[in-house]
Every structure is written in C-alpha cells, then in structure tokens.
Short mmCIF file of C-alpha atoms and ligand atoms in Angstrom, two decimals:
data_model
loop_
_atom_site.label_atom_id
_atom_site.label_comp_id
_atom_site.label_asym_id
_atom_site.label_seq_id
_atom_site.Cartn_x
_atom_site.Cartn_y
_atom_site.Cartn_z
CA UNK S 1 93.67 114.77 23.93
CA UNK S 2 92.34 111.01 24.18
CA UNK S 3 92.61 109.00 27.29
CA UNK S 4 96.01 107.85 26.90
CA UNK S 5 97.22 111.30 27.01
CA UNK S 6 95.53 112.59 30.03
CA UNK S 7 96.90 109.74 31.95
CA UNK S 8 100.15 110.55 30.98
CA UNK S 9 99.68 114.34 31.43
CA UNK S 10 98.75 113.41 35.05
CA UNK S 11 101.36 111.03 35.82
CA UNK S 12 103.77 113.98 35.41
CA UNK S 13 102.51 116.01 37.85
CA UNK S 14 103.18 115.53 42.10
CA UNK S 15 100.21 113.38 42.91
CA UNK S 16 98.90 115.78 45.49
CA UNK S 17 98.06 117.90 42.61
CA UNK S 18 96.41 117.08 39.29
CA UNK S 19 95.56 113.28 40.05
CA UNK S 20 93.53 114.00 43.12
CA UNK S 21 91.71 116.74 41.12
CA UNK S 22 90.90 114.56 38.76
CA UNK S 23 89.73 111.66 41.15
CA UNK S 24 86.47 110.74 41.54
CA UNK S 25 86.26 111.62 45.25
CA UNK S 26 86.41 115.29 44.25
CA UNK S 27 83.26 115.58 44.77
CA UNK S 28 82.98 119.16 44.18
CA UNK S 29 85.01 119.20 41.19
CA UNK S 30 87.26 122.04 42.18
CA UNK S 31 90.69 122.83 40.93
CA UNK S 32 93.34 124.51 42.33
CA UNK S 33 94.96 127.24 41.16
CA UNK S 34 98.30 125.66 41.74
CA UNK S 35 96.57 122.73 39.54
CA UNK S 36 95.45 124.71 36.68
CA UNK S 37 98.56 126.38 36.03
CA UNK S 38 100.62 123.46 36.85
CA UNK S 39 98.54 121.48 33.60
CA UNK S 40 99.68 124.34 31.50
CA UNK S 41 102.98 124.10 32.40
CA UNK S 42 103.12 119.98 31.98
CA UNK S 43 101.51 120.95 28.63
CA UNK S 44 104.61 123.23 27.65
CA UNK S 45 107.28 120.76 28.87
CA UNK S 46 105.96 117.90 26.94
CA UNK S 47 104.74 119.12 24.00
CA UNK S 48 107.25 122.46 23.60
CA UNK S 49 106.07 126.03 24.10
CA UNK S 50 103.75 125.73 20.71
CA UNK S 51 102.26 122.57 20.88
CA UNK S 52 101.50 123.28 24.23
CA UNK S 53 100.15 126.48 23.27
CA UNK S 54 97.83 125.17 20.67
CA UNK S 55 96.65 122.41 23.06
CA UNK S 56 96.07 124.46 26.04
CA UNK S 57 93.78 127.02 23.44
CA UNK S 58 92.06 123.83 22.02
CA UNK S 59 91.12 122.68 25.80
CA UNK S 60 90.24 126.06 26.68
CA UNK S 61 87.29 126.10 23.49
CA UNK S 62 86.48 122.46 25.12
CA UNK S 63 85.76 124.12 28.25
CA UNK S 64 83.49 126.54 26.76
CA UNK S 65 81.34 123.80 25.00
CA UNK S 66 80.93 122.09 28.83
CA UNK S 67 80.38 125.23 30.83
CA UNK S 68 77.68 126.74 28.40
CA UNK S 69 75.77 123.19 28.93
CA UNK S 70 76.21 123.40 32.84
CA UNK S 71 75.84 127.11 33.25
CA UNK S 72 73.84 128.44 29.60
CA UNK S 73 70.50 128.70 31.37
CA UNK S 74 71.25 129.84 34.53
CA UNK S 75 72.71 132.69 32.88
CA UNK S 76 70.26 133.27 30.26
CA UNK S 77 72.37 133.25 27.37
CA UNK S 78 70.68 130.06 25.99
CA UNK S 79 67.42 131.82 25.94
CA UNK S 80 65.71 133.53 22.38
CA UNK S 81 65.44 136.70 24.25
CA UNK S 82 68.86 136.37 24.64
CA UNK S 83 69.99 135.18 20.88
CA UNK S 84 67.69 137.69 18.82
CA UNK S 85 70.10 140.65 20.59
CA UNK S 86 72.29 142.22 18.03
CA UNK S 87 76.03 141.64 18.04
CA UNK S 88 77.30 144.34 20.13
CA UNK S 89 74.39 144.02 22.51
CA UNK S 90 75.26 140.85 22.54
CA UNK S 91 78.98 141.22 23.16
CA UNK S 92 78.25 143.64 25.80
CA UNK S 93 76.08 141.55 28.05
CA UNK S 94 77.49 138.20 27.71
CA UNK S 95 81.16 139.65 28.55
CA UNK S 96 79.73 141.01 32.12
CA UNK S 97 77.55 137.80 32.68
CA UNK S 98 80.59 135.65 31.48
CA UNK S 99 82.86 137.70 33.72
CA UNK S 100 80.13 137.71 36.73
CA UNK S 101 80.32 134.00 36.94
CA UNK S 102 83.77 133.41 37.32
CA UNK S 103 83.58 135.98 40.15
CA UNK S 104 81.16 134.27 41.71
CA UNK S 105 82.06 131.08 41.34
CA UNK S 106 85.36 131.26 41.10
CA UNK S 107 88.32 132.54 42.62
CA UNK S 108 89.30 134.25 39.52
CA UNK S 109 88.78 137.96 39.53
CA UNK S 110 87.73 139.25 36.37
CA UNK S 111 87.27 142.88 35.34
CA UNK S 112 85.68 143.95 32.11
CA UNK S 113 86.56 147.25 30.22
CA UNK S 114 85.00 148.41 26.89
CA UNK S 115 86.91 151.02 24.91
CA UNK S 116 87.69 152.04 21.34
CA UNK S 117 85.58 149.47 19.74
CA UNK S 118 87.44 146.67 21.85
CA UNK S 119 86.56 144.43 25.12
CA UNK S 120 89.41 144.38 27.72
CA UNK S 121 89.47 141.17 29.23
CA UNK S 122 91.25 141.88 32.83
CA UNK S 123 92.13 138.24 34.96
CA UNK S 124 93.46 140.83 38.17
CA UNK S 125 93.86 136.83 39.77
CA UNK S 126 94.96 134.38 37.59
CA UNK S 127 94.84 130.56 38.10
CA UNK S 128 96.65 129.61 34.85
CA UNK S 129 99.81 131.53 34.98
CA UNK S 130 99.66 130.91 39.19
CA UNK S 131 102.87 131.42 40.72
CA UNK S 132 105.21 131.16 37.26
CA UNK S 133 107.45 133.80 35.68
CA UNK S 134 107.85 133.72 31.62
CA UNK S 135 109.20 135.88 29.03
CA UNK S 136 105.35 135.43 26.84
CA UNK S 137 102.04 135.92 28.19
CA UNK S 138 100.90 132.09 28.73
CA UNK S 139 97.15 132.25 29.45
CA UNK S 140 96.38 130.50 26.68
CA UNK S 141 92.96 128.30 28.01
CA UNK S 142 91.46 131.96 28.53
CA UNK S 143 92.42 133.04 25.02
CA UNK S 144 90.96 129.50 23.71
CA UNK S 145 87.86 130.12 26.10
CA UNK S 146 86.92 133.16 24.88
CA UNK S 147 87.24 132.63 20.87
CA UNK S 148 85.05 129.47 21.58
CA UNK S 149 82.23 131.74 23.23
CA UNK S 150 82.61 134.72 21.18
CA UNK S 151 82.13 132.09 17.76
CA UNK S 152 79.18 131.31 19.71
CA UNK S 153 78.11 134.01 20.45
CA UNK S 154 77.80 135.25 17.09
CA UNK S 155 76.93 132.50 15.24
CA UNK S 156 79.87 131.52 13.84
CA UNK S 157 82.47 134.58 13.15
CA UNK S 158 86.03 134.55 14.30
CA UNK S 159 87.44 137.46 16.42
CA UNK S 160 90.62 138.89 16.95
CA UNK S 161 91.71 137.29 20.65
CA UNK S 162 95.05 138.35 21.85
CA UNK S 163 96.51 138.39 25.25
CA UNK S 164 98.64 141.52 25.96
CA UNK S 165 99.63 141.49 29.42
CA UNK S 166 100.55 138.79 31.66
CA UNK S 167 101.08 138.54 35.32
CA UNK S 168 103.57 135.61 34.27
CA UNK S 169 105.79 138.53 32.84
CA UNK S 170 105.58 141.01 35.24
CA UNK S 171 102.58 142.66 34.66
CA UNK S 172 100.50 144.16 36.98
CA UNK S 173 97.28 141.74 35.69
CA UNK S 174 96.41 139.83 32.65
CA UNK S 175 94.81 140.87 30.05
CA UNK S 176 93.24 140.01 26.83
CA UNK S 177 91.75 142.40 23.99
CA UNK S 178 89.21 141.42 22.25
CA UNK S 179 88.20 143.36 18.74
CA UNK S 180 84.47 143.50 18.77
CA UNK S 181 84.38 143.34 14.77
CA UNK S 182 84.73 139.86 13.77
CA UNK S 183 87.10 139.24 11.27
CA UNK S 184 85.18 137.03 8.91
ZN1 LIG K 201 97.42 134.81 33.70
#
C-alpha cells in the first residue's frame, strides 16, 4: 500500500486500536481481533467494498510471503523432503500444518475437512470478520492467504479459492473451499 497509505489507514481508526498495534512498543507483535477486523473494515470504507476487497486479498498474499520466512522451517515446509511430495500429498499436509499453527499460535480456530476432491477451510473463530454483520462473506485476507500459499505450494498454479460461509452473515463459521485441481 506504500507508507503514505498505512498512515492514513491508521489515522482512521480509534487510537487504542490499530496505531498501538502497529507501535513499536508492541513488543510481541500481537493483534487484536477487534484490530484485524477493524483494518478490513477501514479498508471497505475508504476504498468501497471492491477496492477494499482486492486490497485486503493482496495484503493477505503479503502475509503469506512474511509468515513462510518466519515460520517455513519450523514447520518443515521449506525442507526438500518436504517439496519433492506430490501435489495432493502436498496439499494434504501443508493444510493441517498451516491450520496447526494458527491454532497454536493464534487465537484463530481452524478446522480442516477434505471431501470430494476439495479442502474445507473452517475459521470456527474469526478475527477478520470480528464482531461485524454483512450481507457478503468478507474474509478476504484468508482467501488472499491461502491462494498465495497454495501458488506456492505448487510451484506456481492458481486454485479455485472461494469463501462460502461467513460468520459476518450469519453463519454458523467461516468457511472457504478450496478445489485441489489447480486451474492452470
Ligand atoms: Zn470470518
């Protein structure tokens, strides 16, 4: 988004929220819940429901890039072991070690389901819809999150990511489907 845009993102929100997550006294870098899906919201209000949309997926592929450095090794999915799996092997493990760290290190609850040739994503507790009520699923940083690992993941092929429920819209938990046959 470039600097200048951050700082204004940030200078929308209360300050008790984003700015002091931000701050370099955080010295754990933790964010709220109430932060996370407060950004997305900022994101919808200033650059409309799609622009926001395509910004929060494009942060959400960031994120990817940044956790696999911090996190890759500990998790074993930078090793060759790892990388010489085949594709569904592939898909298989790295969605339960994916979903395993967020549930350890998070308070996101994650649940993984495979059926009919498709990965069920399951956030049962959500930080980026967090308290809001929409008409469309909003969870967009997850959708962007998981393209950005799954093109990783495979080298370079693009997979059908969609999110089909949303806790935003009255669903019981959010979830996104994932088609394990890449499209290209
Ligand atoms: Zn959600």
């Amino acid at each position: 988004m470039g600097v200048k845009r951050v700082d204004a993102i940030l200078r929308l929100s209360p300050p008790e929220n984003l700015i002091q997550d931000f701050s370099q006294e955080n010295a754990d870098h933790s964010f709220s819940f109430e932060s996370i899906s407060l950004l997305q919201s900022i994101l919808e209000q200033e650059y409309g429901p799609r622009g926001g949309r395509g910004l929060a997926l494009r942060i959400g592929r960031a994120c990817f890039k940044y956790g696999l450095r911090e996190y890759g090794s500990m998790l074993g999915l930078t090793e060759m072991a790892f990388r010489l799996l085949s594709l569904p092997v592939k898909l298989h493990i790295g969605a339960k070690t994916f979903a395993d760290l967020f549930n350890k290190h998070t308070d996101q609850r994650v649940r993984v389901e495979e059926k009919d040739n498709k990965i069920f994503w399951h956030i049962e507790r959500c930080p980026l819809c967090w308290e809001r009520k929409t008409e469309e699923s909003i969870c967009h940083l997850a959708v962007g999150l998981l393209q950005e690992s799954l093109y990783w993941l495979s080298g370079g092929k693009i997979f059908n990511v969609e999110e089909i429920a949303c806790i935003a819209k009255g669903d019981a938990v959010c979830t996104i489907v994932i088609d394990q046959t890449p499209l290209s």
